[in-house]
Short mmCIF file of N, CA and C in Angstrom, two decimals:
data_model
loop_
_atom_site.label_atom_id
_atom_site.label_comp_id
_atom_site.label_asym_id
_atom_site.label_seq_id
_atom_site.Cartn_x
_atom_site.Cartn_y
_atom_site.Cartn_z
N MET H 1 26.23 -108.89 -73.07
CA MET H 1 27.11 -109.45 -73.88
C MET H 1 28.34 -108.84 -74.23
N MET H 2 29.22 -109.50 -74.11
CA MET H 2 30.89 -108.92 -74.23
C MET H 2 31.35 -109.16 -76.01
N VAL H 3 32.11 -108.20 -76.59
CA VAL H 3 32.44 -108.37 -77.81
C VAL H 3 32.72 -109.47 -78.44
N GLU H 4 33.40 -110.44 -77.71
CA GLU H 4 33.87 -111.49 -78.44
C GLU H 4 32.77 -112.48 -78.27
N ASP H 5 31.58 -112.12 -78.07
CA ASP H 5 30.22 -113.07 -78.10
C ASP H 5 29.75 -113.00 -79.35
N LEU H 6 30.00 -111.39 -80.50
CA LEU H 6 29.17 -110.90 -81.25
C LEU H 6 29.36 -111.96 -82.43
N ILE H 7 30.61 -112.79 -82.19
CA ILE H 7 30.57 -113.59 -83.61
C ILE H 7 29.94 -114.88 -83.18
N ASN H 8 29.21 -114.95 -82.56
CA ASN H 8 28.20 -116.25 -82.09
C ASN H 8 26.72 -116.28 -82.69
N GLY H 9 26.65 -116.49 -83.77
CA GLY H 9 24.88 -116.18 -84.29
C GLY H 9 24.46 -114.78 -84.68
N GLU H 10 23.21 -114.66 -84.73
CA GLU H 10 22.84 -113.77 -85.48
C GLU H 10 22.51 -112.50 -84.38
N LYS H 11 22.25 -111.21 -84.64
CA LYS H 11 22.15 -110.35 -83.47
C LYS H 11 21.26 -109.20 -84.27
N VAL H 12 20.54 -108.70 -83.20
CA VAL H 12 19.80 -107.39 -83.47
C VAL H 12 20.44 -106.31 -82.54
N ILE H 13 20.34 -105.27 -83.46
CA ILE H 13 21.21 -103.84 -83.11
C ILE H 13 19.88 -103.14 -82.41
N VAL H 14 19.83 -102.32 -81.35
CA VAL H 14 18.75 -101.77 -81.03
C VAL H 14 19.37 -100.39 -80.48
N SER H 15 18.94 -99.46 -80.82
CA SER H 15 18.91 -98.09 -80.53
C SER H 15 18.85 -97.72 -78.68
N ALA H 16 19.89 -97.36 -77.91
CA ALA H 16 19.66 -97.29 -76.40
C ALA H 16 19.21 -95.96 -76.14
N LEU H 17 18.51 -95.11 -77.17
CA LEU H 17 17.99 -94.23 -76.89
C LEU H 17 15.94 -94.02 -77.12
N THR H 18 15.82 -94.78 -78.22
CA THR H 18 14.53 -94.49 -79.01
C THR H 18 14.10 -96.16 -78.71
N GLY H 19 14.92 -97.55 -78.63
CA GLY H 19 14.51 -98.68 -78.90
C GLY H 19 14.11 -99.02 -80.27
N GLY H 20 14.64 -98.18 -81.07
CA GLY H 20 14.17 -98.45 -82.54
C GLY H 20 15.20 -99.28 -82.95
N VAL H 21 14.85 -100.56 -83.94
CA VAL H 21 15.67 -101.65 -84.47
C VAL H 21 16.54 -101.07 -85.61
N LEU H 22 17.81 -101.29 -85.71
CA LEU H 22 18.54 -100.97 -87.03
C LEU H 22 18.03 -101.99 -87.96
N ILE H 23 17.45 -101.34 -89.01
CA ILE H 23 16.90 -102.02 -90.45
C ILE H 23 17.23 -101.05 -91.42
N PRO H 24 17.56 -101.51 -92.52
CA PRO H 24 17.37 -100.98 -93.91
C PRO H 24 16.14 -100.19 -93.94
N ASP H 25 16.12 -98.96 -95.18
CA ASP H 25 15.22 -98.27 -95.08
C ASP H 25 13.81 -99.25 -95.55
N SER H 26 13.85 -100.16 -96.56
CA SER H 26 12.91 -101.02 -97.16
C SER H 26 13.39 -102.30 -96.95
N PHE H 27 12.29 -103.31 -97.19
CA PHE H 27 12.26 -104.81 -97.25
C PHE H 27 12.61 -105.29 -98.55
N ILE H 28 13.80 -104.68 -99.43
CA ILE H 28 14.07 -105.26 -100.58
C ILE H 28 15.35 -105.21 -100.56
N ASN H 29 15.95 -106.33 -101.51
CA ASN H 29 17.60 -106.39 -101.57
C ASN H 29 18.12 -104.86 -102.58
N LYS H 30 18.35 -103.91 -101.93
CA LYS H 30 18.86 -103.18 -102.76
C LYS H 30 20.10 -102.24 -102.16
N ARG H 31 20.67 -101.46 -102.78
CA ARG H 31 21.24 -100.18 -101.84
C ARG H 31 20.52 -99.29 -101.12
N GLN H 32 20.25 -99.20 -99.79
CA GLN H 32 19.35 -98.29 -99.43
C GLN H 32 20.30 -97.77 -98.00
N HIS H 33 19.34 -96.85 -97.49
CA HIS H 33 19.85 -96.08 -96.12
C HIS H 33 19.52 -96.90 -95.01
N MET H 34 20.26 -96.60 -94.23
CA MET H 34 19.58 -97.62 -92.58
C MET H 34 18.83 -96.39 -91.60
N GLN H 35 17.88 -97.31 -90.95
CA GLN H 35 17.14 -96.47 -89.94
C GLN H 35 17.08 -97.53 -88.82
N ALA H 36 16.59 -96.52 -87.54
CA ALA H 36 16.31 -96.98 -86.33
C ALA H 36 14.79 -97.14 -86.35
N LEU H 37 14.07 -98.18 -86.39
CA LEU H 37 12.52 -98.13 -86.52
C LEU H 37 12.20 -98.90 -85.42
N ARG H 38 11.26 -98.14 -84.31
CA ARG H 38 10.25 -98.67 -83.57
C ARG H 38 9.19 -99.84 -84.13
N ALA H 39 9.42 -101.07 -83.68
CA ALA H 39 8.30 -101.92 -84.50
C ALA H 39 8.52 -103.08 -83.74
N ASP H 40 7.72 -103.94 -83.55
CA ASP H 40 7.73 -105.10 -83.24
C ASP H 40 8.61 -105.94 -84.10
N TYR H 41 9.00 -107.36 -83.78
CA TYR H 41 10.00 -108.27 -84.41
C TYR H 41 9.15 -108.78 -85.58
N ASP H 42 7.90 -109.30 -85.41
CA ASP H 42 6.87 -109.74 -86.31
C ASP H 42 6.78 -108.95 -87.46
N GLU H 43 6.73 -107.88 -87.37
CA GLU H 43 6.59 -106.73 -88.44
C GLU H 43 8.16 -106.39 -89.34
N LEU H 44 9.00 -106.99 -88.51
CA LEU H 44 10.17 -106.26 -89.64
C LEU H 44 10.59 -107.49 -90.26
N ASN H 45 9.89 -108.60 -90.78
CA ASN H 45 10.01 -109.46 -91.87
C ASN H 45 11.52 -109.84 -92.00
N ASP H 46 12.28 -110.31 -90.57
CA ASP H 46 13.76 -110.62 -90.41
C ASP H 46 14.72 -109.70 -90.96
N PHE H 47 14.31 -108.64 -91.26
CA PHE H 47 15.14 -107.48 -91.85
C PHE H 47 16.13 -107.19 -90.56
N HIS H 48 15.75 -107.62 -89.76
CA HIS H 48 16.67 -106.67 -88.45
C HIS H 48 17.83 -107.72 -87.76
N ARG H 49 18.52 -108.85 -88.86
CA ARG H 49 19.24 -109.60 -88.31
C ARG H 49 20.61 -109.42 -88.63
N TRP H 50 21.64 -109.24 -88.17
CA TRP H 50 22.90 -108.95 -88.82
C TRP H 50 23.74 -109.95 -88.18
N ARG H 51 24.93 -109.89 -88.84
CA ARG H 51 25.92 -110.83 -88.60
C ARG H 51 27.66 -109.97 -88.39
N PHE H 52 28.24 -110.56 -87.48
CA PHE H 52 29.37 -109.83 -87.06
C PHE H 52 30.44 -110.88 -87.51
N THR H 53 31.53 -110.08 -88.17
CA THR H 53 32.60 -111.21 -88.98
C THR H 53 33.36 -110.38 -88.57
N PRO H 54 34.80 -110.64 -87.85
CA PRO H 54 36.16 -110.03 -87.27
C PRO H 54 36.64 -110.09 -88.69
N THR H 55 37.21 -108.78 -88.70
CA THR H 55 38.31 -108.67 -89.87
C THR H 55 39.53 -108.86 -89.99
N GLY H 56 40.21 -109.09 -89.01
CA GLY H 56 41.82 -109.53 -88.72
C GLY H 56 42.32 -108.38 -88.25
N SER H 57 41.57 -107.31 -88.27
CA SER H 57 42.31 -105.64 -88.12
C SER H 57 42.83 -105.23 -86.65
N GLY H 58 42.34 -106.30 -85.75
CA GLY H 58 42.46 -106.31 -84.53
C GLY H 58 41.00 -106.55 -83.82
N ASP H 59 41.41 -106.69 -82.63
CA ASP H 59 40.22 -107.16 -81.67
C ASP H 59 39.35 -105.86 -81.48
N GLY H 60 38.06 -106.23 -81.76
CA GLY H 60 36.80 -105.17 -81.75
C GLY H 60 36.59 -104.99 -83.20
N VAL H 61 37.10 -105.46 -84.10
CA VAL H 61 36.72 -104.75 -85.41
C VAL H 61 35.95 -105.43 -86.17
N PHE H 62 35.18 -105.49 -86.78
CA PHE H 62 33.90 -106.22 -87.33
C PHE H 62 33.65 -105.85 -89.17
N ALA H 63 32.98 -106.74 -89.71
CA ALA H 63 32.41 -106.24 -90.85
C ALA H 63 30.78 -106.54 -90.53
N ILE H 64 30.15 -105.80 -90.55
CA ILE H 64 28.91 -106.10 -90.24
C ILE H 64 27.70 -106.57 -91.36
N GLN H 65 27.22 -107.26 -91.27
CA GLN H 65 26.26 -108.19 -92.86
C GLN H 65 25.09 -108.46 -92.60
N HIS H 66 24.27 -107.64 -93.39
CA HIS H 66 22.93 -107.85 -93.36
C HIS H 66 22.52 -109.54 -93.57
N VAL H 67 22.05 -110.35 -92.66
CA VAL H 67 21.97 -111.78 -92.96
C VAL H 67 20.83 -112.00 -94.12
N GLY H 68 19.39 -111.05 -94.48
CA GLY H 68 18.74 -111.64 -95.47
C GLY H 68 19.43 -111.13 -96.80
N THR H 69 20.04 -110.04 -96.69
CA THR H 69 20.65 -109.61 -98.09
C THR H 69 22.09 -109.75 -98.69
N GLY H 70 22.89 -110.27 -97.38
CA GLY H 70 24.30 -110.20 -97.65
C GLY H 70 24.90 -109.19 -97.88
N ARG H 71 24.51 -107.82 -97.19
CA ARG H 71 24.83 -106.34 -97.81
C ARG H 71 25.69 -106.24 -96.59
N TYR H 72 26.98 -105.33 -96.54
CA TYR H 72 27.37 -104.78 -95.56
C TYR H 72 27.07 -103.51 -95.45
N ILE H 73 27.34 -102.88 -94.09
CA ILE H 73 27.07 -101.63 -93.69
C ILE H 73 28.39 -100.64 -93.51
N GLU H 74 27.93 -99.46 -94.72
CA GLU H 74 28.82 -98.88 -95.18
C GLU H 74 28.73 -97.45 -95.08
N PRO H 75 29.90 -96.27 -95.03
CA PRO H 75 29.57 -95.13 -95.33
C PRO H 75 29.16 -95.10 -96.97
N LEU H 76 28.43 -94.10 -97.44
CA LEU H 76 28.09 -93.97 -98.85
C LEU H 76 28.89 -94.15 -99.75
N ARG H 77 28.92 -95.38 -100.92
CA ARG H 77 30.08 -94.93 -101.74
C ARG H 77 29.64 -94.20 -102.70
N LYS H 78 30.50 -94.04 -103.70
CA LYS H 78 30.07 -92.80 -105.03
C LYS H 78 29.14 -93.71 -106.00
N ALA H 79 29.44 -95.00 -106.06
CA ALA H 79 29.09 -95.79 -107.01
C ALA H 79 29.21 -97.45 -106.22
N GLU H 80 28.36 -98.32 -106.63
CA GLU H 80 27.85 -99.55 -105.81
C GLU H 80 29.19 -100.07 -106.10
N ASN H 81 29.51 -99.94 -107.23
CA ASN H 81 30.68 -101.25 -107.59
C ASN H 81 31.98 -100.70 -107.34
N SER H 82 32.47 -99.28 -106.54
CA SER H 82 33.63 -98.90 -106.38
C SER H 82 33.63 -98.67 -104.96
N ALA H 83 34.85 -98.60 -104.26
CA ALA H 83 35.20 -98.21 -103.04
C ALA H 83 35.74 -96.89 -102.96
N VAL H 84 35.03 -95.87 -103.57
CA VAL H 84 35.30 -94.44 -103.79
C VAL H 84 34.49 -93.97 -102.51
N TYR H 85 34.68 -93.15 -101.70
CA TYR H 85 33.67 -92.42 -100.85
C TYR H 85 33.96 -90.94 -100.86
N GLU H 86 32.68 -90.28 -100.63
CA GLU H 86 33.09 -89.06 -100.76
C GLU H 86 32.04 -88.08 -99.32
N ASN H 87 31.30 -88.77 -98.91
CA ASN H 87 30.45 -88.47 -97.69
C ASN H 87 30.91 -88.94 -96.39
N VAL H 88 32.36 -89.33 -96.01
CA VAL H 88 32.48 -89.63 -94.79
C VAL H 88 33.07 -88.49 -93.79
N ARG H 89 31.77 -87.92 -93.10
CA ARG H 89 31.76 -86.69 -92.68
C ARG H 89 30.47 -86.79 -91.59
N TYR H 90 30.33 -85.72 -90.76
CA TYR H 90 29.41 -85.67 -89.98
C TYR H 90 28.11 -85.77 -90.41
N GLN H 91 27.45 -86.54 -89.99
CA GLN H 91 25.53 -86.75 -90.90
C GLN H 91 25.96 -87.30 -92.24
N GLY H 92 26.93 -87.96 -92.32
CA GLY H 92 27.35 -88.62 -93.57
C GLY H 92 26.32 -89.87 -93.68
N PRO H 93 25.80 -90.22 -94.81
CA PRO H 93 24.89 -91.62 -94.63
C PRO H 93 25.58 -92.70 -94.46
N ILE H 94 25.02 -93.76 -93.84
CA ILE H 94 25.05 -94.87 -93.83
C ILE H 94 24.37 -95.94 -94.79
N LEU H 95 25.01 -96.56 -95.69
CA LEU H 95 24.11 -97.46 -96.32
C LEU H 95 24.39 -99.08 -96.10
N MET H 96 23.64 -100.02 -97.03
CA MET H 96 23.78 -101.15 -96.76
C MET H 96 24.57 -101.34 -98.62
N GLU H 97 25.73 -101.64 -98.74
CA GLU H 97 26.57 -101.89 -99.62
C GLU H 97 26.64 -103.28 -100.03
N THR H 98 26.96 -103.54 -101.31
CA THR H 98 27.34 -105.15 -101.93
C THR H 98 28.98 -104.97 -101.59
N GLY H 99 29.45 -106.31 -101.39
CA GLY H 99 30.56 -106.66 -100.95
C GLY H 99 30.99 -107.91 -100.46
N PRO H 100 32.13 -108.26 -99.90
CA PRO H 100 32.89 -107.26 -99.70
C PRO H 100 33.81 -106.69 -100.74
N LEU H 101 34.10 -105.21 -100.92
CA LEU H 101 34.96 -105.00 -101.91
C LEU H 101 36.75 -104.66 -101.39
N ALA H 102 37.70 -105.11 -101.93
CA ALA H 102 38.97 -105.20 -101.39
C ALA H 102 39.22 -104.04 -100.95
N GLU H 103 38.97 -102.21 -101.23
CA GLU H 103 38.97 -101.38 -100.43
C GLU H 103 37.89 -100.86 -99.62
N ALA H 104 36.80 -101.58 -99.52
CA ALA H 104 35.80 -101.45 -98.82
C ALA H 104 36.00 -100.61 -97.40
N ARG H 105 35.20 -99.53 -96.84
CA ARG H 105 35.21 -99.23 -95.73
C ARG H 105 34.26 -99.60 -94.72
N ASN H 106 34.24 -101.18 -94.54
CA ASN H 106 33.19 -101.66 -93.91
C ASN H 106 33.99 -102.18 -92.53
N GLU H 107 35.03 -101.94 -92.00
CA GLU H 107 35.47 -102.38 -91.15
C GLU H 107 34.93 -100.88 -89.75
N TRP H 108 34.17 -101.91 -88.89
CA TRP H 108 33.26 -101.20 -87.48
C TRP H 108 34.17 -101.57 -85.98
N VAL H 109 34.70 -100.50 -85.57
CA VAL H 109 35.12 -100.78 -84.29
C VAL H 109 34.06 -100.91 -82.94
N ILE H 110 33.92 -101.89 -82.34
CA ILE H 110 32.76 -102.08 -81.40
C ILE H 110 33.50 -102.12 -79.94
N ARG H 111 33.09 -100.98 -79.33
CA ARG H 111 33.59 -100.48 -78.05
C ARG H 111 32.34 -100.68 -77.16
N PRO H 112 32.54 -101.21 -76.38
CA PRO H 112 31.95 -101.65 -74.82
C PRO H 112 31.68 -100.02 -74.17
N ARG H 113 30.58 -99.72 -73.71
CA ARG H 113 30.01 -98.79 -73.07
C ARG H 113 29.17 -98.97 -72.27
N GLY H 114 29.40 -99.70 -70.82
CA GLY H 114 28.45 -100.36 -70.04
C GLY H 114 28.02 -101.40 -70.49
N ASP H 115 26.33 -101.54 -70.64
CA ASP H 115 25.71 -102.45 -71.18
C ASP H 115 25.25 -102.49 -72.75
N TYR H 116 25.73 -101.25 -73.19
CA TYR H 116 25.88 -100.68 -74.58
C TYR H 116 27.10 -100.69 -75.41
N PHE H 117 26.98 -100.91 -76.52
CA PHE H 117 28.14 -100.54 -77.38
C PHE H 117 28.24 -99.17 -78.34
N GLN H 118 29.07 -98.80 -78.77
CA GLN H 118 29.25 -97.69 -79.54
C GLN H 118 29.91 -98.63 -80.62
N ILE H 119 29.51 -98.20 -82.09
CA ILE H 119 29.74 -98.69 -83.41
C ILE H 119 30.69 -97.80 -83.98
N ALA H 120 31.78 -97.49 -84.13
CA ALA H 120 32.68 -96.67 -84.82
C ALA H 120 33.29 -97.21 -85.81
N LEU H 121 33.29 -96.29 -87.19
CA LEU H 121 34.02 -96.43 -88.05
C LEU H 121 35.55 -96.46 -88.31
N LYS H 122 36.24 -97.52 -88.59
CA LYS H 122 37.59 -97.99 -88.14
C LYS H 122 38.15 -96.96 -88.94
N ASP H 123 39.25 -96.20 -88.09
CA ASP H 123 40.37 -95.04 -88.67
C ASP H 123 39.57 -93.68 -88.57
N THR H 124 38.49 -93.39 -88.10
CA THR H 124 37.91 -92.23 -88.31
C THR H 124 37.60 -91.55 -86.78
N ARG H 125 36.81 -90.54 -86.98
CA ARG H 125 36.42 -89.90 -85.29
C ARG H 125 34.84 -90.35 -85.61
N PHE H 126 34.26 -90.98 -86.48
CA PHE H 126 32.89 -90.92 -86.79
C PHE H 126 32.22 -92.03 -85.92
N VAL H 127 30.64 -92.36 -85.17
CA VAL H 127 30.31 -93.35 -84.95
C VAL H 127 28.96 -93.62 -85.74
N VAL H 128 28.22 -94.96 -85.36
CA VAL H 128 27.03 -94.76 -86.02
C VAL H 128 25.80 -94.11 -84.81
N GLY H 129 25.28 -93.21 -85.34
CA GLY H 129 23.93 -92.55 -84.29
C GLY H 129 22.72 -92.31 -84.91
N LEU H 130 22.00 -91.60 -84.26
CA LEU H 130 20.71 -91.44 -85.02
C LEU H 130 20.68 -89.83 -85.17
N THR H 131 20.30 -89.63 -86.42
CA THR H 131 20.34 -88.05 -87.12
C THR H 131 19.13 -87.42 -86.08
N HIS H 132 17.98 -87.95 -85.90
CA HIS H 132 16.82 -87.02 -85.20
C HIS H 132 16.55 -87.87 -84.18
N PRO H 133 17.17 -87.64 -83.19
CA PRO H 133 17.43 -88.51 -81.42
C PRO H 133 15.98 -87.98 -80.91
N ASP H 134 15.33 -86.78 -81.25
CA ASP H 134 13.91 -86.47 -80.93
C ASP H 134 13.09 -87.14 -81.33
N HIS H 135 13.16 -88.03 -82.78
CA HIS H 135 12.02 -88.86 -82.98
C HIS H 135 11.71 -90.09 -82.58
N ASP H 136 10.85 -90.49 -82.65
CA ASP H 136 10.83 -92.40 -82.27
C ASP H 136 11.37 -93.05 -83.16
N ASP H 137 11.34 -92.79 -84.55
CA ASP H 137 12.18 -93.61 -85.67
C ASP H 137 13.21 -92.52 -86.22
N SER H 138 14.23 -93.10 -86.39
CA SER H 138 15.18 -91.96 -87.10
C SER H 138 15.88 -92.57 -88.30
N TRP H 139 16.65 -91.70 -88.98
CA TRP H 139 17.95 -92.12 -89.98
C TRP H 139 19.08 -92.15 -88.99
N VAL H 140 19.81 -93.38 -89.66
CA VAL H 140 21.26 -93.34 -88.95
C VAL H 140 22.23 -93.09 -89.54
N THR H 141 23.16 -92.48 -89.36
CA THR H 141 24.21 -91.34 -90.03
C THR H 141 25.32 -91.66 -88.96
N LEU H 142 26.91 -91.12 -90.00
CA LEU H 142 27.81 -90.93 -89.15
C LEU H 142 27.66 -89.76 -88.07
N MET H 143 27.78 -90.07 -86.77
CA MET H 143 28.08 -89.00 -85.67
C MET H 143 29.67 -88.70 -85.15
N ASP H 144 29.61 -87.63 -84.70
CA ASP H 144 31.06 -87.44 -83.84
C ASP H 144 31.02 -88.52 -82.67
N ASP H 145 32.38 -88.74 -82.73
CA ASP H 145 32.70 -89.65 -81.77
C ASP H 145 32.71 -89.57 -80.28
N TRP H 146 31.22 -88.90 -79.58
CA TRP H 146 31.69 -88.80 -78.31
C TRP H 146 30.29 -89.75 -77.56
N THR H 147 30.91 -89.84 -76.56
CA THR H 147 29.68 -91.25 -75.60
C THR H 147 28.12 -90.13 -75.36
N SER H 148 27.35 -90.41 -76.24
CA SER H 148 25.77 -90.12 -75.61
C SER H 148 24.88 -91.16 -76.09
N VAL H 149 23.69 -91.06 -75.44
CA VAL H 149 22.70 -92.13 -75.53
C VAL H 149 22.20 -92.43 -76.86
N ASP H 150 22.23 -91.36 -77.70
CA ASP H 150 21.48 -91.31 -79.04
C ASP H 150 22.62 -92.02 -79.95
N ARG H 151 24.00 -92.52 -79.40
CA ARG H 151 25.17 -92.91 -80.27
C ARG H 151 25.26 -94.32 -79.58
N LEU H 152 24.69 -94.80 -78.83
CA LEU H 152 25.07 -96.12 -78.05
C LEU H 152 23.67 -96.96 -78.81
N TRP H 153 24.22 -98.63 -78.59
CA TRP H 153 23.19 -99.50 -79.06
C TRP H 153 23.34 -100.57 -78.31
N LEU H 154 22.47 -101.41 -78.10
CA LEU H 154 22.18 -102.55 -77.60
C LEU H 154 22.48 -103.53 -78.40
N ILE H 155 23.41 -104.70 -78.57
CA ILE H 155 23.56 -105.93 -79.47
C ILE H 155 23.01 -106.81 -78.86
N ARG H 156 22.10 -107.64 -79.04
CA ARG H 156 21.65 -108.66 -78.59
C ARG H 156 21.65 -109.98 -79.77
N ASP H 157 21.40 -111.24 -79.00
CA ASP H 157 20.94 -112.34 -79.65
C ASP H 157 19.74 -112.34 -80.21
N VAL H 158 19.51 -112.82 -81.72
CA VAL H 158 18.02 -112.51 -82.40
C VAL H 158 17.01 -113.57 -81.56
N PRO H 159 16.12 -112.73 -81.05
CA PRO H 159 14.92 -113.59 -80.24
C PRO H 159 14.33 -114.71 -81.02
#
């Protein structure tokens, strides 16, 4: 898949290392952490569906929105109704937040890396990666910007 194809339809995001599917922590519409969970699609209750929307900030820059809840992937906000961030740091949490807020940090640069993609928080040195790459299931946090299989993602059309 090419970066320009991301805007067409719903996508599934899968860890290149573990095969874990990027989903919220639980199957309800609330502010919650992200994880890469190894599970069959039938078990995911459609919580594995994402939509990529170009933000107008340049090529390959997208807001990533959860289809089921309408929430966006962002670093942890200080409060859900405020675009104030305190934990944009190494292993800083990534949550599904309401939005989009005017000053929200919900812009992600999608960088091709062979058959995979790196998902980088715009204007930072951080990418989406696995907190515990040695586990089959892992929390997903902000990681340093270097190419490693625990920081790469396969993005495909939802089966």
